[in-house]
Each structure stands twice: as structure tokens, then as C-alpha cells.
CSV table of C-alpha atoms in Angstrom, one decimal:
chain,number,residue,atom,x,y,z
A,211,UNK,CA,63.4,-58.0,7.0
A,212,UNK,CA,60.2,-57.8,6.2
A,213,UNK,CA,59.3,-55.2,4.3
A,214,UNK,CA,54.7,-54.7,2.4
A,215,UNK,CA,54.5,-51.9,-0.1
A,216,UNK,CA,51.8,-50.4,-1.1
A,217,UNK,CA,50.8,-49.3,-4.8
A,218,UNK,CA,50.4,-46.5,-6.3
A,219,UNK,CA,52.2,-44.5,-3.3
A,220,UNK,CA,49.4,-41.1,-4.9
A,221,UNK,CA,46.5,-40.9,-6.7
A,222,UNK,CA,44.5,-38.3,-7.7
A,223,UNK,CA,41.0,-39.2,-8.8
A,224,UNK,CA,37.7,-37.5,-9.8
A,225,UNK,CA,34.7,-37.9,-7.5
A,226,UNK,CA,32.6,-41.0,-8.5
A,227,UNK,CA,35.1,-42.7,-10.0
A,228,UNK,CA,37.4,-45.2,-7.8
A,229,UNK,CA,40.9,-46.5,-6.8
A,230,UNK,CA,42.6,-49.5,-6.3
A,231,UNK,CA,45.4,-49.9,-3.9
A,232,UNK,CA,47.3,-52.5,-3.1
A,233,UNK,CA,49.3,-54.0,-0.1
A,234,UNK,CA,51.9,-56.3,-1.0
A,235,UNK,CA,54.4,-58.3,1.3
A,236,UNK,CA,57.9,-58.9,-0.6
A,237,UNK,CA,60.0,-61.3,1.3
A,238,UNK,CA,56.9,-63.1,3.3
A,239,UNK,CA,53.6,-64.6,3.6
A,240,UNK,CA,51.0,-62.4,5.5
A,241,UNK,CA,48.0,-64.1,6.4
A,242,UNK,CA,46.8,-61.6,8.1
A,243,UNK,CA,46.8,-57.7,6.8
A,244,UNK,CA,45.1,-54.6,8.2
A,245,UNK,CA,44.2,-51.3,6.7
A,246,UNK,CA,44.1,-48.1,8.1
A,247,UNK,CA,43.5,-44.8,7.3
A,248,UNK,CA,45.0,-41.5,9.2
A,249,UNK,CA,43.9,-37.5,8.4
A,250,UNK,CA,46.6,-35.0,8.8
A,251,UNK,CA,48.4,-34.3,12.3
A,252,UNK,CA,46.2,-37.8,13.6
A,253,UNK,CA,46.8,-41.0,14.4
A,254,UNK,CA,46.1,-44.5,12.6
A,255,UNK,CA,42.2,-45.4,12.4
A,256,UNK,CA,42.3,-49.3,11.7
A,257,UNK,CA,39.1,-49.7,8.9
A,258,UNK,CA,39.4,-53.2,8.6
A,259,UNK,CA,41.3,-56.3,8.9
A,260,UNK,CA,42.0,-58.9,6.1
A,261,UNK,CA,42.4,-62.2,6.1
A,262,UNK,CA,43.8,-64.7,2.9
A,263,UNK,CA,40.5,-66.2,1.4
A,264,UNK,CA,37.9,-64.4,3.1
A,265,UNK,CA,35.6,-62.1,4.0
A,266,UNK,CA,37.5,-58.9,5.6
A,267,UNK,CA,36.1,-57.7,9.2
A,268,UNK,CA,35.6,-54.5,9.5
A,269,UNK,CA,35.7,-51.9,12.0
A,270,UNK,CA,32.4,-49.7,13.2
A,271,UNK,CA,31.5,-46.7,11.4
A,272,UNK,CA,33.2,-47.9,7.9
A,273,UNK,CA,31.0,-48.9,5.3
A,274,UNK,CA,32.1,-52.5,3.7
A,275,UNK,CA,30.2,-51.1,0.3
A,276,UNK,CA,32.1,-48.4,-0.2
A,277,UNK,CA,36.2,-49.6,1.2
A,278,UNK,CA,36.2,-53.1,-0.3
A,279,UNK,CA,39.4,-55.8,0.8
A,280,UNK,CA,40.4,-58.9,-1.0
A,281,UNK,CA,43.0,-60.1,0.5
A,282,UNK,CA,43.1,-63.1,-2.5
A,283,UNK,CA,46.6,-64.6,-1.6
A,284,UNK,CA,48.7,-64.5,1.3
A,285,UNK,CA,51.0,-61.8,-0.3
A,286,UNK,CA,48.5,-59.4,-1.6
A,287,UNK,CA,45.7,-57.5,0.0
A,288,UNK,CA,44.0,-54.6,-2.4
A,289,UNK,CA,42.0,-52.4,-1.0
A,290,UNK,CA,39.2,-51.0,-3.4
A,291,UNK,CA,37.6,-46.9,-2.5
A,292,UNK,CA,33.7,-46.8,-4.2
A,293,UNK,CA,32.8,-44.0,-5.6
A,294,UNK,CA,35.3,-41.9,-4.6
A,295,UNK,CA,34.8,-38.6,-2.7
A,296,UNK,CA,36.5,-35.7,-1.6
A,297,UNK,CA,35.8,-36.6,2.4
A,298,UNK,CA,37.5,-40.0,1.5
A,299,UNK,CA,40.9,-38.3,0.4
A,300,UNK,CA,43.3,-39.3,2.8
A,301,UNK,CA,46.8,-41.2,3.4
A,302,UNK,CA,46.1,-44.9,3.2
A,303,UNK,CA,48.5,-47.5,4.9
A,304,UNK,CA,48.0,-51.0,5.2
A,305,UNK,CA,50.1,-53.7,7.5
A,306,UNK,CA,51.0,-56.8,7.8
A,307,UNK,CA,51.7,-59.6,9.9
A,308,UNK,CA,54.0,-62.5,9.5
A,309,UNK,CA,52.0,-65.7,10.3
A,310,UNK,CA,55.1,-68.5,10.0
A,311,UNK,CA,55.0,-70.0,13.7
A,312,UNK,CA,58.9,-68.8,13.9
A,313,UNK,CA,57.7,-65.5,13.6
A,314,UNK,CA,57.2,-62.0,16.0
A,315,UNK,CA,53.8,-61.7,14.9
A,316,UNK,CA,54.9,-57.6,14.3
A,317,UNK,CA,52.7,-56.2,12.2
A,318,UNK,CA,55.1,-54.2,8.9
A,319,UNK,CA,53.5,-50.9,7.7
A,320,UNK,CA,53.6,-49.8,4.2
A,321,UNK,CA,54.5,-46.7,2.7
A,322,UNK,CA,50.7,-45.7,2.9
A,323,UNK,CA,49.3,-44.1,-0.5
A,324,UNK,CA,47.2,-40.9,-0.5
A,325,UNK,CA,44.5,-40.6,-2.1
A,326,UNK,CA,43.4,-37.4,-3.3
A,327,UNK,CA,39.4,-36.7,-4.8
A,328,UNK,CA,38.5,-34.1,-6.5
B,114,UNK,CA,36.4,-48.6,26.1
B,115,UNK,CA,39.7,-48.7,24.6
B,116,UNK,CA,42.2,-46.1,23.8
B,117,UNK,CA,46.2,-44.6,24.1
B,118,UNK,CA,46.3,-41.2,25.1
B,119,UNK,CA,49.3,-39.3,24.8
B,120,UNK,CA,49.2,-36.4,25.8
B,121,UNK,CA,51.5,-34.5,24.2
B,122,UNK,CA,51.8,-33.7,20.4
B,123,UNK,CA,54.9,-32.2,20.7
B,124,UNK,CA,58.0,-32.4,22.3
B,125,UNK,CA,61.2,-30.8,21.9
B,126,UNK,CA,64.8,-30.8,23.6
B,127,UNK,CA,68.2,-30.3,23.6
B,128,UNK,CA,70.6,-33.1,22.6
B,129,UNK,CA,72.0,-35.0,25.7
B,130,UNK,CA,68.8,-34.3,27.5
B,131,UNK,CA,66.9,-36.6,28.8
B,132,UNK,CA,63.1,-37.8,27.3
B,133,UNK,CA,60.1,-38.9,28.5
B,134,UNK,CA,56.7,-39.4,26.2
B,135,UNK,CA,54.2,-39.3,27.4
B,136,UNK,CA,51.6,-42.9,27.3
B,137,UNK,CA,48.3,-43.7,29.1
B,138,UNK,CA,46.0,-46.0,28.3
B,139,UNK,CA,42.3,-47.4,28.4
B,140,UNK,CA,41.6,-51.2,28.4
B,141,UNK,CA,39.6,-53.4,30.3
B,142,UNK,CA,41.9,-57.0,30.2
B,143,UNK,CA,45.8,-57.3,30.1
B,144,UNK,CA,46.9,-55.6,27.1
B,145,UNK,CA,50.2,-55.5,24.5
B,146,UNK,CA,51.5,-52.4,24.5
B,147,UNK,CA,53.5,-51.0,21.7
B,148,UNK,CA,55.8,-47.9,20.6
B,149,UNK,CA,56.0,-47.0,17.3
B,150,UNK,CA,58.0,-44.8,15.3
B,151,UNK,CA,57.6,-43.2,12.5
B,152,UNK,CA,61.3,-40.8,10.8
B,153,UNK,CA,60.9,-38.0,8.3
B,154,UNK,CA,59.6,-39.7,4.6
B,155,UNK,CA,59.9,-43.4,6.2
B,156,UNK,CA,56.9,-45.5,7.2
B,157,UNK,CA,55.6,-46.7,10.3
B,158,UNK,CA,57.7,-49.5,12.2
B,159,UNK,CA,58.1,-50.9,15.2
B,160,UNK,CA,60.5,-49.3,18.1
B,161,UNK,CA,59.8,-52.0,20.9
B,162,UNK,CA,56.4,-53.7,22.8
B,163,UNK,CA,56.2,-54.4,26.1
B,164,UNK,CA,56.4,-57.8,26.2
B,165,UNK,CA,59.8,-57.4,25.1
B,166,UNK,CA,61.4,-56.5,28.4
B,167,UNK,CA,64.2,-54.4,25.8
B,168,UNK,CA,66.3,-51.2,25.2
B,169,UNK,CA,66.5,-50.6,21.6
B,170,UNK,CA,68.3,-47.4,20.7
B,171,UNK,CA,68.6,-46.3,24.4
B,172,UNK,CA,64.9,-46.5,24.4
B,173,UNK,CA,62.8,-48.4,27.7
B,174,UNK,CA,59.9,-48.2,27.9
B,175,UNK,CA,57.5,-50.3,31.2
B,176,UNK,CA,54.5,-51.2,31.4
B,177,UNK,CA,53.2,-49.5,35.1
B,178,UNK,CA,49.4,-51.3,34.8
B,179,UNK,CA,48.6,-49.5,38.5
B,180,UNK,CA,49.1,-46.5,36.5
B,181,UNK,CA,47.8,-48.2,33.3
B,182,UNK,CA,50.5,-46.5,31.5
B,183,UNK,CA,53.7,-47.3,29.3
B,184,UNK,CA,56.0,-44.4,29.2
B,185,UNK,CA,58.4,-43.9,26.9
B,186,UNK,CA,62.2,-43.1,28.1
B,187,UNK,CA,65.6,-42.6,26.6
B,188,UNK,CA,68.2,-41.3,29.5
B,189,UNK,CA,70.2,-38.9,26.4
B,190,UNK,CA,68.8,-37.3,23.4
B,191,UNK,CA,70.2,-37.8,20.7
B,192,UNK,CA,69.0,-35.8,17.2
B,193,UNK,CA,68.1,-39.0,14.9
B,194,UNK,CA,66.1,-39.5,17.2
B,195,UNK,CA,63.7,-36.6,15.7
B,196,UNK,CA,60.3,-38.9,14.8
B,197,UNK,CA,56.9,-38.9,15.5
B,198,UNK,CA,56.9,-41.3,17.9
B,199,UNK,CA,53.1,-43.4,18.5
B,200,UNK,CA,52.0,-45.6,21.3
B,201,UNK,CA,50.0,-48.5,20.5
B,202,UNK,CA,47.9,-51.4,22.1
B,203,UNK,CA,46.5,-54.1,21.3
B,204,UNK,CA,44.2,-57.1,23.6
B,205,UNK,CA,45.7,-59.9,24.1
B,206,UNK,CA,43.4,-62.2,21.7
B,207,UNK,CA,43.7,-59.7,18.7
B,208,UNK,CA,46.2,-58.4,16.5
B,209,UNK,CA,44.1,-55.3,15.7
B,210,UNK,CA,46.4,-52.2,17.0
B,211,UNK,CA,44.7,-48.6,18.4
B,212,UNK,CA,47.2,-46.2,17.8
B,213,UNK,CA,47.4,-43.2,20.1
B,214,UNK,CA,47.3,-39.4,18.5
B,215,UNK,CA,51.3,-39.6,18.7
B,216,UNK,CA,54.7,-37.3,20.2
B,217,UNK,CA,56.4,-35.4,17.5
B,218,UNK,CA,59.9,-35.6,19.2
B,219,UNK,CA,62.7,-32.8,18.3
B,220,UNK,CA,65.4,-32.9,19.1
B,221,UNK,CA,68.0,-29.8,19.2
B,222,UNK,CA,71.4,-29.4,18.5
């Protein structure tokens, strides 16, 4: 089945530093990837839609200069949290959509990355 | 406004009992509805979608447009059904998913 990986699975960083999270589709090409944020005991909130080769589309209220998204290839999207602050501490989850004609266009989710900013 | 509501945070039943996880939605247009499941220490995965009209692991869900609901049902719960269940919707011409807050199902032996 389709697998999406995320790296790292867990990261601690100091306030003011930047952190990069990778999302990879391992056995399919993902023309579209999505980045979500999940606070403890809350739902997943879509942050942005990442399209290969073009700029990401951010949801209302998400700072695009703070959460930089790059989708340079059909199997990799990265989320960089710039100048991280403690309030950015959260669980970040990506998903990838198989864009092949034979697919069901289902979104496959990564295991998530827990970011803690101290 | 587009919204998915799951009124129950926790649902506890005994093995063999029927289960119904409630989901109501608000959407202007014809959405596509999904149920996702997250087992302990695993990633989120698709359980079923309304357009497939299929039963997965004994679960079914019927879209009721009049009541704007998409409740998930299973006649006889099993212990391995214990997990977090999220209802979600997307629009016809968009891949964006809007999730509900989730319901934790606990099935006791």
C-alpha cells in the first residue's frame, strides 16, 4: 500500500531557531501534499496545500512566512518552521495524494512529527 | 460555514454491543464524507468514504443529506475497534479535508 514517511518523528529546538520537517511519499508520486497541525486532544487543522513545482496555498490565519513549504519533487515536501516559539509546539502531520490516473485520489497520512520549542 | 461536528469525545461499549459514532456536517453544496481511524501509536488511515458505499471491518456509514449526518455504525463491536475515529469532509472540486474533533471508541472485553 501507499506509504508516507515523515522525518524527524520528534524534534526539540530552542526558541528562535528554525526546524525543517520532511514528508516523503515512498512508493507513489504525490502531486499534492497537505500539512496539518494537531494540538493535544484536538482535531487536525489544515495549514496548507503543497503542489509540486508551485507555491503552496495557505489556509486563512496561517503565516506563510513562518511556515515555509517547499514541494520540489513528486515525492518530497518540506515544512520549515522559522524562528520557532513555544506556541509553535505541536504535532505536525502531512498527507500525500496519489495523483496517478489509476488511483482513488485518497490521501495517505504520515506518522506525524512532534515539535517542542523550549 | 464548513464544519464537521462529532458530539462525543468518548464512547465506551462492551464487546458485542452495537456502536454508533455520530457525525454531523455543515457545507454549502455536495460534500464528500469520510471516516478516518487512528489506532494506538499508528497513523491516521481511511476507514471508509460515502461514495464507496462499502462496509469496512464491519463498519458502515450512510450519508443522510436531510439531516446532514454521516454516522458510523457497527452492529457488534470488537476490542480491536478501540481507536480514535475522525469524520471528515471535502468539497467536490477540492482535496482539502475538514476534520471533526474525533471520538475515542473504547471497547471493553
